Amino acid sequence: MTTTVQRDTEPAEQIEPRPRYSRRSYRVESVDVLRGLLIVLMALDHARDYFSSAAIDPTDPVHSWPALFITRWVTHLCAPGFILLAGASVYLQRQRKSAATLTRSLILRGLWLIFLELTVVSFGWSFGFGAPILQVIWVIGVCMIALAGLQWLPMPVVGLFGAVVILGHNLLDPIRASALGNWSDAWHILHERGWLTFHTHHIALYGYPVIPWIGVMALGYCFGAVVTQAPERRQRISALLGITSFGAFLLLRVTRGYGDPGPGFQHFGTSAHTVMSVFSVQKYPPSLHYLLATLGIVFLLFSALDYASRHARLPRLRAFLDVYGRVPFFFYILHIFLIHALALIVAVATIANWRYWITPDAVFTSHLAGWGYSLPIVYLVCIAVVLVLYPACAWFSGLKDRRRDWWLAYL
């Protein structure tokens, strides 16, 4: 989740100055605002992980209920949005850096993110030293390394590669890791969620197979060319991309077409459960249906937020989200430790089984019996975490604005 600057040679009407930070280079404000919105949604998802009393899959249309389903489903936008915008940010960097310089930067940043996922982030999730949990930070790192090579290719080739991967990766679904013997771990990394093992011992819990996400990163790199267009044009193109993508999703869902291994659209006893079945798509790995729906909404949100930015709509909300969008990885690290610590403190205070919260991988593999709270409490926890971290994020954003130390690029 990198934050990049718009090249200084852009026409004045295509960029938005930062009046609060005099030394900061010009940026596309709506990119940061959208990233900030995704950050808040991500915090909601993790507050639900640690504090919800629901012991079911929230997106199961049979057993879930609308409020829980929506609470989980809107957070589906986060990973595709982060990776798409990361790809767009790389394109913006490419406008002011040589391919060789950018290659080195992407490889180093990718390796750094993978290292942090294996160490700091995994410890934050479990407060222990069990098998690391390889999630979105890991896969962004891998995608950056892949994009270090892809960005040498002509833009149409990168776009074609991304489209083919996104549209075609579900053709690989019949291949199962369990049938590949010694190659099973490699297939988990590429296309199937599960445990990585070594001599029957679990060494990592793998949640984000890389093949489809590399396609999203490549698509984001091409989307960067849209971001650099004049505001009215990029709003129209983004809206058209969003409508086309989401429309294709609905068509495939209601016709039970190619692109998702689940049962697809089903009629249930209530309209709410029927609608939930339309949106119950596979995230691990992300199916074509999942990517069409989520990326379609992300494109529409970018268009709407860009329009609001250019027409001075919702200035306070935009400024609030902008702070988080400028320091997404900084927030990511802090909020994991804070939410987990809150869960541990509440467990101790309520004489619950607090040892559960220092058990490696517990939050992702089980649910503590009798633990948790209703959705209103989950939302309050999320709001509290976001607000508590605002001063730190504003401070770090200002620090990045004032200084150009090389190490700041890695945070």
Tab-separated table of C-alpha atoms in Angstrom, residues 121-325:
chain	number	residue	atom	x	y	z
A	121	VAL	CA	2.309	-8.229	11.229
A	122	SER	CA	2.002	-11.919	12.102
A	123	PHE	CA	3.002	-11.183	15.703
A	124	GLY	CA	0.374	-8.442	15.827
A	125	TRP	CA	-2.348	-10.875	14.837
A	126	SER	CA	-1.489	-13.543	17.391
A	127	PHE	CA	0.836	-12.023	20.032
A	128	GLY	CA	2.774	-15.235	19.620
A	129	PHE	CA	5.377	-16.881	17.434
A	130	GLY	CA	3.460	-19.650	15.727
A	131	ALA	CA	3.098	-20.187	12.000
A	132	PRO	CA	3.044	-16.786	10.258
A	133	ILE	CA	-0.124	-15.626	8.547
A	134	LEU	CA	0.402	-14.600	4.936
A	135	GLN	CA	-2.262	-12.100	3.951
A	136	VAL	CA	-2.691	-8.884	2.014
A	137	ILE	CA	0.676	-7.313	2.927
A	138	TRP	CA	2.467	-10.420	1.693
A	139	VAL	CA	0.590	-10.519	-1.575
A	140	ILE	CA	1.107	-6.802	-2.214
A	141	GLY	CA	4.828	-7.421	-1.767
A	142	VAL	CA	4.771	-10.315	-4.236
A	143	CYS	CA	2.725	-8.247	-6.711
A	144	MET	CA	5.232	-5.379	-6.477
A	145	ILE	CA	8.054	-7.746	-7.365
A	146	ALA	CA	6.026	-9.062	-10.311
A	147	LEU	CA	5.242	-5.509	-11.445
A	148	ALA	CA	8.955	-4.694	-11.311
A	149	GLY	CA	9.219	-6.868	-14.408
A	150	LEU	CA	5.865	-6.090	-15.999
A	151	GLN	CA	6.450	-2.326	-16.048
A	152	TRP	CA	9.170	-2.824	-18.677
A	153	LEU	CA	6.503	-3.987	-21.138
A	154	PRO	CA	4.322	-1.694	-23.272
A	155	MET	CA	1.158	-0.545	-21.530
A	156	PRO	CA	-1.200	-2.518	-23.847
A	157	VAL	CA	0.727	-5.710	-23.069
A	158	VAL	CA	0.477	-5.098	-19.304
A	159	GLY	CA	-3.256	-4.422	-19.662
A	160	LEU	CA	-3.781	-7.556	-21.753
A	161	PHE	CA	-1.845	-9.614	-19.211
A	162	GLY	CA	-3.976	-8.289	-16.340
A	163	ALA	CA	-7.225	-8.908	-18.214
A	164	VAL	CA	-6.265	-12.461	-19.169
A	165	VAL	CA	-5.267	-13.317	-15.598
A	166	ILE	CA	-8.408	-11.850	-14.057
A	167	LEU	CA	-10.774	-13.332	-16.636
A	168	GLY	CA	-9.087	-16.706	-16.964
A	169	HIS	CA	-7.676	-17.743	-13.600
A	170	ASN	CA	-10.852	-19.598	-12.612
A	171	LEU	CA	-10.040	-22.107	-15.356
A	172	LEU	CA	-7.416	-23.367	-12.905
A	173	ASP	CA	-9.989	-24.165	-10.194
A	174	PRO	CA	-10.214	-27.915	-11.011
A	175	ILE	CA	-6.529	-28.305	-10.115
A	176	ARG	CA	-6.330	-29.147	-6.412
A	177	ALA	CA	-3.235	-28.938	-4.231
A	178	SER	CA	-4.102	-32.245	-2.561
A	179	ALA	CA	-3.571	-34.004	-5.886
A	180	LEU	CA	-0.157	-32.465	-6.619
A	181	GLY	CA	1.970	-34.256	-4.050
A	182	ASN	CA	5.273	-32.449	-3.537
A	183	TRP	CA	3.974	-29.495	-5.549
A	184	SER	CA	1.000	-28.858	-3.262
A	185	ASP	CA	2.651	-26.014	-1.342
A	186	ALA	CA	3.586	-24.260	-4.568
A	187	TRP	CA	-0.020	-24.486	-5.715
A	188	HIS	CA	-1.233	-23.046	-2.394
A	189	ILE	CA	0.974	-20.031	-3.015
A	190	LEU	CA	-0.250	-19.641	-6.575
A	191	HIS	CA	-3.950	-20.443	-6.506
A	192	GLU	CA	-5.374	-22.231	-3.469
A	193	ARG	CA	-5.782	-21.094	0.118
A	194	GLY	CA	-4.480	-23.341	2.865
A	195	TRP	CA	-1.613	-24.334	5.104
A	196	LEU	CA	1.962	-24.497	3.880
A	197	THR	CA	3.657	-27.527	5.394
A	198	PHE	CA	7.145	-28.926	5.879
A	199	HIS	CA	7.424	-32.588	6.819
A	200	THR	CA	3.733	-32.530	7.894
A	201	HIS	CA	4.298	-29.484	10.151
A	202	HIS	CA	2.373	-26.287	9.494
A	203	ILE	CA	4.791	-23.478	8.717
A	204	ALA	CA	2.431	-20.759	7.428
A	205	LEU	CA	-1.273	-20.074	7.008
A	206	TYR	CA	-1.735	-18.872	3.462
A	207	GLY	CA	-4.786	-16.760	2.602
A	208	TYR	CA	-3.956	-14.810	-0.555
A	209	PRO	CA	-2.900	-16.937	-3.549
A	210	VAL	CA	-0.928	-14.686	-5.855
A	211	ILE	CA	-2.069	-15.431	-9.421
A	212	PRO	CA	-5.302	-13.384	-9.494
A	213	TRP	CA	-3.836	-10.561	-7.402
A	214	ILE	CA	-0.956	-10.059	-9.826
A	215	GLY	CA	-3.634	-9.534	-12.469
A	216	VAL	CA	-5.264	-6.859	-10.302
A	217	MET	CA	-1.917	-5.111	-9.760
A	218	ALA	CA	-1.317	-5.084	-13.531
A	219	LEU	CA	-4.799	-3.659	-14.077
A	220	GLY	CA	-4.083	-1.001	-11.452
A	221	TYR	CA	-0.887	-0.042	-13.264
A	222	CYS	CA	-2.954	0.609	-16.390
A	223	PHE	CA	-5.558	2.463	-14.322
A	224	GLY	CA	-2.793	4.870	-13.401
A	225	ALA	CA	-3.016	6.188	-16.968
A	226	VAL	CA	-6.662	7.053	-16.261
A	227	VAL	CA	-5.764	8.794	-13.002
A	228	THR	CA	-3.432	11.179	-14.841
A	229	GLN	CA	-6.186	12.346	-17.203
A	230	ALA	CA	-8.045	15.612	-16.752
A	231	PRO	CA	-10.539	15.310	-13.848
A	232	GLU	CA	-13.728	15.262	-15.940
A	233	ARG	CA	-12.293	12.636	-18.259
A	234	ARG	CA	-11.004	10.344	-15.517
A	235	GLN	CA	-14.364	10.592	-13.754
A	236	ARG	CA	-16.199	9.506	-16.910
A	237	ILE	CA	-13.785	6.673	-17.641
A	238	SER	CA	-13.851	5.425	-14.036
A	239	ALA	CA	-17.651	5.513	-13.959
A	240	LEU	CA	-17.820	3.609	-17.244
A	241	LEU	CA	-15.355	1.004	-15.968
A	242	GLY	CA	-17.369	0.645	-12.781
A	243	ILE	CA	-20.729	0.269	-14.496
A	244	THR	CA	-19.327	-2.209	-17.019
A	245	SER	CA	-17.586	-4.311	-14.376
A	246	PHE	CA	-20.487	-4.411	-11.950
A	247	GLY	CA	-22.973	-5.025	-14.765
A	248	ALA	CA	-20.912	-8.000	-15.957
A	249	PHE	CA	-20.895	-9.332	-12.392
A	250	LEU	CA	-24.689	-9.168	-12.120
A	251	LEU	CA	-25.129	-10.819	-15.512
A	252	LEU	CA	-22.826	-13.693	-14.604
A	253	ARG	CA	-24.436	-14.148	-11.184
A	254	VAL	CA	-28.053	-14.270	-12.247
A	255	THR	CA	-27.213	-16.589	-15.149
A	256	ARG	CA	-24.916	-18.742	-12.971
A	257	GLY	CA	-22.183	-18.155	-15.497
A	258	TYR	CA	-18.468	-18.903	-15.455
A	259	GLY	CA	-16.245	-17.329	-12.848
A	260	ASP	CA	-17.062	-18.515	-9.315
A	261	PRO	CA	-16.816	-22.032	-7.837
A	262	GLY	CA	-19.732	-21.468	-5.442
A	263	PRO	CA	-23.373	-22.371	-6.084
A	264	GLY	CA	-24.138	-18.897	-7.398
A	265	PHE	CA	-27.524	-17.225	-7.355
A	266	GLN	CA	-30.210	-19.186	-5.488
A	267	HIS	CA	-33.819	-18.573	-4.501
A	268	PHE	CA	-34.410	-18.678	-0.747
A	269	GLY	CA	-37.458	-18.223	1.420
A	270	THR	CA	-36.831	-14.500	1.880
A	271	SER	CA	-35.775	-11.834	-0.586
A	272	ALA	CA	-32.945	-10.788	1.747
A	273	HIS	CA	-31.342	-14.241	1.665
A	274	THR	CA	-31.861	-14.429	-2.087
A	275	VAL	CA	-30.065	-11.124	-2.559
A	276	MET	CA	-27.286	-12.279	-0.235
A	277	SER	CA	-26.798	-15.339	-2.434
A	278	VAL	CA	-26.205	-13.044	-5.410
A	279	PHE	CA	-23.357	-11.330	-3.577
A	280	SER	CA	-21.952	-14.407	-1.828
A	281	VAL	CA	-18.757	-14.716	-3.886
A	282	GLN	CA	-15.444	-16.410	-3.216
A	283	LYS	CA	-12.574	-14.277	-1.927
A	284	TYR	CA	-9.888	-16.916	-1.247
A	285	PRO	CA	-8.694	-16.938	-3.995
A	286	PRO	CA	-10.721	-14.066	-5.448
A	287	SER	CA	-13.057	-15.353	-8.120
A	288	LEU	CA	-13.864	-13.457	-11.294
A	289	HIS	CA	-17.290	-12.626	-9.815
A	290	TYR	CA	-15.649	-11.231	-6.683
A	291	LEU	CA	-13.239	-9.088	-8.658
A	292	LEU	CA	-15.880	-7.791	-11.077
A	293	ALA	CA	-18.154	-6.743	-8.199
A	294	THR	CA	-15.528	-5.209	-5.926
A	295	LEU	CA	-13.447	-3.495	-8.602
A	296	GLY	CA	-16.627	-2.183	-10.200
A	297	ILE	CA	-17.582	-0.500	-6.926
A	298	VAL	CA	-14.021	0.784	-6.392
A	299	PHE	CA	-14.051	2.422	-9.842
A	300	LEU	CA	-17.414	4.046	-9.079
A	301	LEU	CA	-16.187	5.262	-5.698
A	302	PHE	CA	-13.115	6.798	-7.291
A	303	SER	CA	-15.278	8.637	-9.803
A	304	ALA	CA	-17.648	9.898	-7.085
A	305	LEU	CA	-14.867	10.962	-4.700
A	306	ASP	CA	-12.971	12.652	-7.506
A	307	TYR	CA	-16.110	14.572	-8.476
A	308	ALA	CA	-16.652	15.585	-4.835
A	309	SER	CA	-13.046	16.709	-4.568
A	310	ARG	CA	-13.235	18.870	-7.666
A	311	HIS	CA	-16.532	20.439	-6.630
A	312	ALA	CA	-15.652	21.065	-2.967
A	313	ARG	CA	-18.216	18.582	-1.663
A	314	LEU	CA	-17.840	17.039	1.825
A	315	PRO	CA	-14.556	18.848	2.547
A	316	ARG	CA	-14.252	17.734	6.201
A	317	LEU	CA	-14.913	14.082	5.400
A	318	ARG	CA	-12.432	14.176	2.523
A	319	ALA	CA	-9.770	15.789	4.705
A	320	PHE	CA	-10.385	13.189	7.435
A	321	LEU	CA	-10.066	10.220	5.063
A	322	ASP	CA	-7.137	11.819	3.283
A	323	VAL	CA	-4.994	11.590	6.425
A	324	TYR	CA	-5.368	7.800	6.574
A	325	GLY	CA	-4.982	7.424	2.824
